[in-house]
Short mmCIF file of C-alpha atoms and ligand atoms in Angstrom, two decimals:
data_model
loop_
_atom_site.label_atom_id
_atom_site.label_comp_id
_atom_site.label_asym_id
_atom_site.label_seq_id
_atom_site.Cartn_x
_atom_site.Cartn_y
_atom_site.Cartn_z
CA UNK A 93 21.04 -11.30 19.05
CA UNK A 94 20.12 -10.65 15.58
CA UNK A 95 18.31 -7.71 15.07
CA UNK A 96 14.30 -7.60 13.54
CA UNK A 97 13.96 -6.97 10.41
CA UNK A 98 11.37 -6.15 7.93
CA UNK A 99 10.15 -6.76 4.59
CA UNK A 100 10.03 -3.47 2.69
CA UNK A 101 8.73 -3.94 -1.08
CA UNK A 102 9.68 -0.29 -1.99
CA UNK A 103 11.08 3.00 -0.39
CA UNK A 104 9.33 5.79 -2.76
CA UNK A 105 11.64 9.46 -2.05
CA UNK A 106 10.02 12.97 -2.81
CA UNK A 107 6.38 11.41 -2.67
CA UNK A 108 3.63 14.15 -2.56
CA UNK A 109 0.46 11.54 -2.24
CA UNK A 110 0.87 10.30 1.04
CA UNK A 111 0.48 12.99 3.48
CA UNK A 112 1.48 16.67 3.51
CA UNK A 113 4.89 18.35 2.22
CA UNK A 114 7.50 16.05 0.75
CA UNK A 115 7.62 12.69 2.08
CA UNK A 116 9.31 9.33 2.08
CA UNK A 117 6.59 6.52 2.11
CA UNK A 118 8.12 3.24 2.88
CA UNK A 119 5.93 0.29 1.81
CA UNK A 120 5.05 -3.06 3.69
CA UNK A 121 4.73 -6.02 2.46
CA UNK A 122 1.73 -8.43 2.94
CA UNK A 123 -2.30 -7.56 3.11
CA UNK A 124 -4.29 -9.12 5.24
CA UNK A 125 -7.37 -8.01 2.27
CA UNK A 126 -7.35 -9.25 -1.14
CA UNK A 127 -9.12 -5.97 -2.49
CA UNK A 128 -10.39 -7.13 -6.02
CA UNK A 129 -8.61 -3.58 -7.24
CA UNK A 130 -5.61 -3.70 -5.78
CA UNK A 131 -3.26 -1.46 -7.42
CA UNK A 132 0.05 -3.16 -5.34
CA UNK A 133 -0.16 -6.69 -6.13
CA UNK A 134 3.09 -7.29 -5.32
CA UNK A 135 2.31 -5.98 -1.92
CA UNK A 136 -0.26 -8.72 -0.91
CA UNK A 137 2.04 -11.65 0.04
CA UNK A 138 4.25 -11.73 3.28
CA UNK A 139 7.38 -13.14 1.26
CA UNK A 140 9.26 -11.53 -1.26
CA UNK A 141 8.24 -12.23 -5.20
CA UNK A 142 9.75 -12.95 -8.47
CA UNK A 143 8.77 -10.02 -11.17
CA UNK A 144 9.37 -10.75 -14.98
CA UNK A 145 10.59 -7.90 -17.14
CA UNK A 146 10.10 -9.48 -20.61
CA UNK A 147 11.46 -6.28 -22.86
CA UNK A 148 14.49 -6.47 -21.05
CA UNK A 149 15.17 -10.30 -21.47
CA UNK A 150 17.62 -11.41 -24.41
CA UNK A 151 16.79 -14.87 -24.45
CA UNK A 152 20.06 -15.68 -22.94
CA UNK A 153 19.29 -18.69 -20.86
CA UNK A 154 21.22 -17.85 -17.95
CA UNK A 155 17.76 -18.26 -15.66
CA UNK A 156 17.27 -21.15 -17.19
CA UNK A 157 20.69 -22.40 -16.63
CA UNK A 158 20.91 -21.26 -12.66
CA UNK A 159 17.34 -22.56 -12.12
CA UNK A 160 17.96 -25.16 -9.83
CA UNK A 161 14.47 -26.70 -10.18
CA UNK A 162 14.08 -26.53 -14.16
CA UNK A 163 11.36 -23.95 -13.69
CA UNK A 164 12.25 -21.88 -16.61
CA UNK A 165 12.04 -22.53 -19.98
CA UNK A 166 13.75 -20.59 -23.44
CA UNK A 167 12.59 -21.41 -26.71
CA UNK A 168 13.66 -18.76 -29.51
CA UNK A 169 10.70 -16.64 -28.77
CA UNK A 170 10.06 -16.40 -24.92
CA UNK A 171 10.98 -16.91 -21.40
CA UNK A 172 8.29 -18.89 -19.44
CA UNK A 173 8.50 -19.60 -15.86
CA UNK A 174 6.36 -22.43 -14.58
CA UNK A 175 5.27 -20.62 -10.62
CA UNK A 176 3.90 -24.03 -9.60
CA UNK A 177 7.35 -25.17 -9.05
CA UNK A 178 9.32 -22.44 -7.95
CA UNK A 179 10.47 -21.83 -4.54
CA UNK A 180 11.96 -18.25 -5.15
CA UNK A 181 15.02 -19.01 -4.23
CA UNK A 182 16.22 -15.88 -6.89
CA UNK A 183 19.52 -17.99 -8.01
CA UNK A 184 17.66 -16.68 -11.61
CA UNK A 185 17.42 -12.92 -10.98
CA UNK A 186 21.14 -12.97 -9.07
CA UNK A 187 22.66 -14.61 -13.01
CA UNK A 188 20.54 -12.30 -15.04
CA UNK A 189 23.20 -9.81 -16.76
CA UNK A 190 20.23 -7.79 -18.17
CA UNK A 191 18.28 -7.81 -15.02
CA UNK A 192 15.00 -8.94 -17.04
CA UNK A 193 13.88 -10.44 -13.40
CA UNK A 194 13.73 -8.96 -10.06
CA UNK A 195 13.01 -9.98 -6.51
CA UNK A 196 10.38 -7.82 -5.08
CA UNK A 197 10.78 -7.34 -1.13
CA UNK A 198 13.72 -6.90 0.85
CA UNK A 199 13.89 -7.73 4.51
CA UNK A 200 15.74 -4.78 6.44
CA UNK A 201 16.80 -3.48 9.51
CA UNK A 202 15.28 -0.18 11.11
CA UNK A 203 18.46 1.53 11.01
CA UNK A 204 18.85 0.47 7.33
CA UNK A 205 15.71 1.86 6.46
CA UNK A 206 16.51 5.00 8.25
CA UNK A 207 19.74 5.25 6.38
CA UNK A 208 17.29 6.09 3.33
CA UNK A 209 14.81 8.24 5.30
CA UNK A 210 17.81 10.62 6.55
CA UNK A 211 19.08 11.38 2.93
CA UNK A 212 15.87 13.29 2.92
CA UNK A 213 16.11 15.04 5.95
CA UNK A 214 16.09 18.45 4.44
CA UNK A 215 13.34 18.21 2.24
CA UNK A 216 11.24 17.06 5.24
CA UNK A 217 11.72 20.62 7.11
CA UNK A 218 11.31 22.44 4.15
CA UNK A 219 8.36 20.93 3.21
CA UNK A 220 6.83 20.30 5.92
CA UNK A 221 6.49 16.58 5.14
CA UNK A 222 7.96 13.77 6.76
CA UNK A 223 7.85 10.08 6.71
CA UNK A 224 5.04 7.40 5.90
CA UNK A 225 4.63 4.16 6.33
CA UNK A 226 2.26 2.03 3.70
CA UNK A 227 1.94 -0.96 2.06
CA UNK A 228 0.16 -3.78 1.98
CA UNK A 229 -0.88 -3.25 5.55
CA UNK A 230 1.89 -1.88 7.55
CA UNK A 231 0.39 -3.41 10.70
CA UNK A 232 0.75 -7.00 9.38
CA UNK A 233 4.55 -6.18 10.42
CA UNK A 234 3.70 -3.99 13.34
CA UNK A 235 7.03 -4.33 15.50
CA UNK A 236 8.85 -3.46 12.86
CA UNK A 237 6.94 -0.61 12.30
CA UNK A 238 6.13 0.34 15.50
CA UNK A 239 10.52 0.66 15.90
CA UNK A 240 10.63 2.47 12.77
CA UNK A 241 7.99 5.46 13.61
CA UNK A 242 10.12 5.21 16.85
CA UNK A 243 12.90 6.10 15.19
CA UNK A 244 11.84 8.40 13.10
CA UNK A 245 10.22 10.54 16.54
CA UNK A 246 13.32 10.30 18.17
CA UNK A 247 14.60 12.46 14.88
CA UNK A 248 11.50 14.78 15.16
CA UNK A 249 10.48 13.75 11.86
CA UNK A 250 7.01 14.15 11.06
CA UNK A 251 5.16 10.46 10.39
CA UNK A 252 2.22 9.03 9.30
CA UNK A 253 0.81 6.04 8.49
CA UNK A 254 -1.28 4.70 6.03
CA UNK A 255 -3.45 1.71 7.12
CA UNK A 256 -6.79 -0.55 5.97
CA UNK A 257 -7.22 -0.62 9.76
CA UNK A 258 -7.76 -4.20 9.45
CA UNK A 259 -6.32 -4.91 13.07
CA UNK A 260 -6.77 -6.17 16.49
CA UNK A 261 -7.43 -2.93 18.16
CA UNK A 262 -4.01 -2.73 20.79
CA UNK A 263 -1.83 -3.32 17.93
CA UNK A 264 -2.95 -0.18 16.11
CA UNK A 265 -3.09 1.42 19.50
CA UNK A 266 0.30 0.64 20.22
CA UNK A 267 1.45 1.80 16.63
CA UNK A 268 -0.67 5.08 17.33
CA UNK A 269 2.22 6.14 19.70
CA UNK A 270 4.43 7.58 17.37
CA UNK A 271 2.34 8.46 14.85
CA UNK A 272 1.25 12.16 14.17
CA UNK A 273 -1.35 11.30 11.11
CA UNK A 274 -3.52 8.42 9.92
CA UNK A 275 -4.64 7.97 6.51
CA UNK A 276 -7.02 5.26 7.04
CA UNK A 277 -8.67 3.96 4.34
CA UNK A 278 -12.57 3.47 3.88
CA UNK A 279 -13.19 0.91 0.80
CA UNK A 280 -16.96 0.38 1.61
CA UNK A 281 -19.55 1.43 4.16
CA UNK A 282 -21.63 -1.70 3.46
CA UNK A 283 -19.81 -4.63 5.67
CA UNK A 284 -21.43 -7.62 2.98
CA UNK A 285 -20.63 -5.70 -0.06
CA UNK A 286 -16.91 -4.56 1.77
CA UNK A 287 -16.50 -8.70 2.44
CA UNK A 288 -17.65 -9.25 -1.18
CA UNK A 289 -14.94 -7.29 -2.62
CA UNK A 290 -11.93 -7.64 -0.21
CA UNK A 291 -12.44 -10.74 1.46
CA UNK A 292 -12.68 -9.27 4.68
CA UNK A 293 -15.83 -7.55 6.72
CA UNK A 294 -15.53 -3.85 7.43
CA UNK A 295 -16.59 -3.97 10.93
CA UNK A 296 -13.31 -4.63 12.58
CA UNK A 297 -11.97 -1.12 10.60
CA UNK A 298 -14.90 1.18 11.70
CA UNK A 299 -14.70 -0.02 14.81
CA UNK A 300 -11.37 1.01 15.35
CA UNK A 301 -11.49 3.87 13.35
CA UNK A 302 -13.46 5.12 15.99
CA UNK A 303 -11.26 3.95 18.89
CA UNK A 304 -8.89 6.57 17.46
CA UNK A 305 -8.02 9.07 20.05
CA UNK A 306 -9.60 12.64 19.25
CA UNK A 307 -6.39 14.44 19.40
CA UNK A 308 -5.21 12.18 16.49
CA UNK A 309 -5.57 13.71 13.01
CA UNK A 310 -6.97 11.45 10.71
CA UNK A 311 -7.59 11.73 6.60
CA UNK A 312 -9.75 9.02 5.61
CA UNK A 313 -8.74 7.70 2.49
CA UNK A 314 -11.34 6.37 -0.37
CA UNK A 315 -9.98 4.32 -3.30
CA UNK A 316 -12.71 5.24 -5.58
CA UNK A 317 -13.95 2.38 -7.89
CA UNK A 318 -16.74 2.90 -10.55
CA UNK A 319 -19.66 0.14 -10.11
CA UNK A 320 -18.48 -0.37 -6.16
CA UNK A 321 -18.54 2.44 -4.10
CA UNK A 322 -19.44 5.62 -6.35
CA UNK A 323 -23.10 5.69 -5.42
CA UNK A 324 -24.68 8.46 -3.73
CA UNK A 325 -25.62 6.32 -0.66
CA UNK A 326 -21.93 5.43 -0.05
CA UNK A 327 -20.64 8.49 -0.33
CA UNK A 328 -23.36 10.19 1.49
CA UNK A 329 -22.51 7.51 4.66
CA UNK A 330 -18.60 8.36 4.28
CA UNK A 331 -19.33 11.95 4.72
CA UNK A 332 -21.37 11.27 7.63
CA UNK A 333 -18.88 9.49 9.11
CA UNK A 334 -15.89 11.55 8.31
CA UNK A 335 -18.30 14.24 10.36
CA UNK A 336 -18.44 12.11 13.11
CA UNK A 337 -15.04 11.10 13.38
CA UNK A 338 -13.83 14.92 13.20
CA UNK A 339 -11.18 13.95 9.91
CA UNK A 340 -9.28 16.84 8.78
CA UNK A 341 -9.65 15.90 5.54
CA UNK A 342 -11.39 12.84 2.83
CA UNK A 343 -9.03 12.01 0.17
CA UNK A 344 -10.04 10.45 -3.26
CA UNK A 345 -8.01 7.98 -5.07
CA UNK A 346 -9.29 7.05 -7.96
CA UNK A 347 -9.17 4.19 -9.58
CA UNK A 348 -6.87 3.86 -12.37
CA UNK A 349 -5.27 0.55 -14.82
CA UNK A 350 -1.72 0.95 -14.65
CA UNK A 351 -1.12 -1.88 -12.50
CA UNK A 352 -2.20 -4.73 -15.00
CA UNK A 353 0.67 -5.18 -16.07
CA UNK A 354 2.32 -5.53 -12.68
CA UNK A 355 -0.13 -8.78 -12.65
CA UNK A 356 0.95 -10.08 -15.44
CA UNK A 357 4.77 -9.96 -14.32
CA UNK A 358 4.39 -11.39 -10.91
CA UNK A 359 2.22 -14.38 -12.91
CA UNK A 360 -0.81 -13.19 -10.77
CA UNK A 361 -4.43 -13.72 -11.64
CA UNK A 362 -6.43 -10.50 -11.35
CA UNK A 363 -10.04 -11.50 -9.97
CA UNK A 364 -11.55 -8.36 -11.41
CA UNK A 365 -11.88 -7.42 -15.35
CA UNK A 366 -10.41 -4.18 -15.75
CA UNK A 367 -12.47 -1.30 -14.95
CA UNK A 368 -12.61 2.05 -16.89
CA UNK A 369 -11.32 5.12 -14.23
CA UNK A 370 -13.66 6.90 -12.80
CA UNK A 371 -14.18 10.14 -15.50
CA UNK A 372 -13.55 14.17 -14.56
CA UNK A 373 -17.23 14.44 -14.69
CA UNK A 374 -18.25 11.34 -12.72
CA UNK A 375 -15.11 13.06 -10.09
CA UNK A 376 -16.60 16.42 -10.10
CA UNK A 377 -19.73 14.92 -8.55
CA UNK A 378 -18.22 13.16 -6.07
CA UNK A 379 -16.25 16.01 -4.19
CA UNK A 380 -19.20 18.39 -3.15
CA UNK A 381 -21.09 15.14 -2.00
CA UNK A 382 -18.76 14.77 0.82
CA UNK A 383 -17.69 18.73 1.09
CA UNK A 384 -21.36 19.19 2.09
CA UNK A 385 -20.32 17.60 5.19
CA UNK A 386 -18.33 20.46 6.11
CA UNK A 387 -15.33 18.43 5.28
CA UNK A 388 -12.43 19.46 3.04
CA UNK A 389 -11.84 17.00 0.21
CA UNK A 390 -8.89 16.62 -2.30
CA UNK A 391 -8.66 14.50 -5.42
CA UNK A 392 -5.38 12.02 -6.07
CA UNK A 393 -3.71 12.70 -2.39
S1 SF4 B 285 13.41 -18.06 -8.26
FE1 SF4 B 285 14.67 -19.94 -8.15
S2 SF4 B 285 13.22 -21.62 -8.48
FE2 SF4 B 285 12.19 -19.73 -9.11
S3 SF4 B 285 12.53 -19.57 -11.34
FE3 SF4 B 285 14.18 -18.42 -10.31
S4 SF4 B 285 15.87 -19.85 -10.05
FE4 SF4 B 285 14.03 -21.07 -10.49
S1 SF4 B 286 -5.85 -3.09 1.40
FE1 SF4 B 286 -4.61 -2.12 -0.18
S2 SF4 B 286 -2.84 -3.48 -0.47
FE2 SF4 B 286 -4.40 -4.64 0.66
S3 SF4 B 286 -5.52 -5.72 -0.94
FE3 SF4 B 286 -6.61 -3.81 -0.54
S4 SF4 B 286 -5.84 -2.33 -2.04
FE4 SF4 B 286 -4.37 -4.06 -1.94
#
């Protein structure tokens, strides 16, 4: 029988953001939110994409030529690729000598992504860091993951994963096994104004956030977004509940622009206009908000 495998969008070495020492984070694809913010567009869907790279293309026509359903078109002065009818079959990116497109998403075995995890191995010790597992929303592939983080404890390797907790409760419980940390990430405390901005309701994540066993450790993770969750009263609630909870630690991400452009390449509309990123000043308030609940509280990991 064949074995499983998963779609992996990216597998990011020496990361320092997504947990302690050095890590390797391997990203998911698909999302079961549509986060008006989202930094990882090209994580969202459960298939792999097309990307364009337009200063690498020479207006050689190859694409157009190997496009089997005339979806590409060359004039002297651009590339354009009509999305409606392509069916990503990547017969373009495959002729492309200047690799000016790219298939995002590979689907992979566990022992292929381990293959990339063990170059690492070293580093891990050293650093006291370790593997995680991201995305997307790792869980939307959960057997694949759940084998993975398997893996990975059967190496003594030190894992973590990074999830929107948008689950049914025994999935992430079953995940939970072989997983040492959880960076769980808190976009709202509000559930209408969470469902406003990410499609989904935040009851189903606080819920299971606090099904998490005690002896777990657990950052919670705030992507912070000026205008949507930067108010006192928000952040006032997510220190309460990181109290609650028992979280070693609250991180803050915030927000920041560089992936418009990643939109623009994967021929994505962005539902949101671009925001300006939260300032030093606007951070500096933030952090002793949520220390004051005892809680330690880094900036950017
Ligand atoms: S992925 Fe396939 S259908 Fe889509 S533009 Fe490329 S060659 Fe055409
Ligand atoms: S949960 Fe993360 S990956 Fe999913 S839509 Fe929101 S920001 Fe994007």
């Amino acid at each position: 029988m064949e074995e499983e495998r998963g779609l992996v969008f990216l597998i990011q070495r020496y990361s320092v953001q997504d947990g302690p020492g050095l890590r390797t984070t391997i990203f998911m694809k698909g999302c079961p939110l549509r986060c008006q913010w989202c930094q990882n567009p090209e994580s969202l869907s459960l298939h792999p994409d097309l990307m364009t790279h337009d200063t690498k293309c020479m207006l050689l026509g190859k694409c157009a030529d190997a496009c089997p359903l005339g979806a590409i078109t060359i004039d002297r002065k651009s590339r354009k690729i009509d999305r409606a009818k392509c069916d990503l079959c990547f017969h373009c990116v495959d002729t492309c000598p200047t690799k000016a497109l790219s298939k995002v998403g590979e689907y992979m075995t566990v022992a292929e992504v381990m293959a990339e995890i063990e170059r690492d191995e070293l580093f891990y010790r050293r650093s006291g860091g370790g593997v995680t597992v991201s995305g997307g929303e790792p869980l939307l592939q959960w057997q694949f993951v759940h084998r993975l983080l398997e893996a990975c404890k059967q190496r003594h390797l030190h894992t973590a994963l990074d999830t929107c907790g948008y689950a049914q409760w025994p999935i992430l419980e079953k995940v939970l096994e072989h997983v040492d940390l959880v960076l769980y990430d808190i976009k709202h405390i509000d559930p209408e104004l969470h469902k406003k901005a990410t499609g989904k309701s935040n009851q189903r994540i606080l819920r299971n956030l606090h099904l998490i066993p005690p002896h777990k450790k657990v950052w919670l993770r705030l992507p912070l977004i000026p205008g949507f969750n930067d108010s006192r009263e928000n952040l006032t609630e997510l220190g309460k509940l990181g109290q609650e909870i028992g979280v070693e630690k609250v991180s803050i991400l915030p927000y920041h622009k560089l992936a418009e452009e990643k939109y623009r390449q994967l021929g994505m509309q962005r539902k949101m206009s671009p925001l300006k990123p939260p300032t030093k000043r606007q951070l500096q308030k933030v952090q002793p908000l949520i220390e004051s609940f005892g809680l330690q509280v880094t900036i950017g990991s």
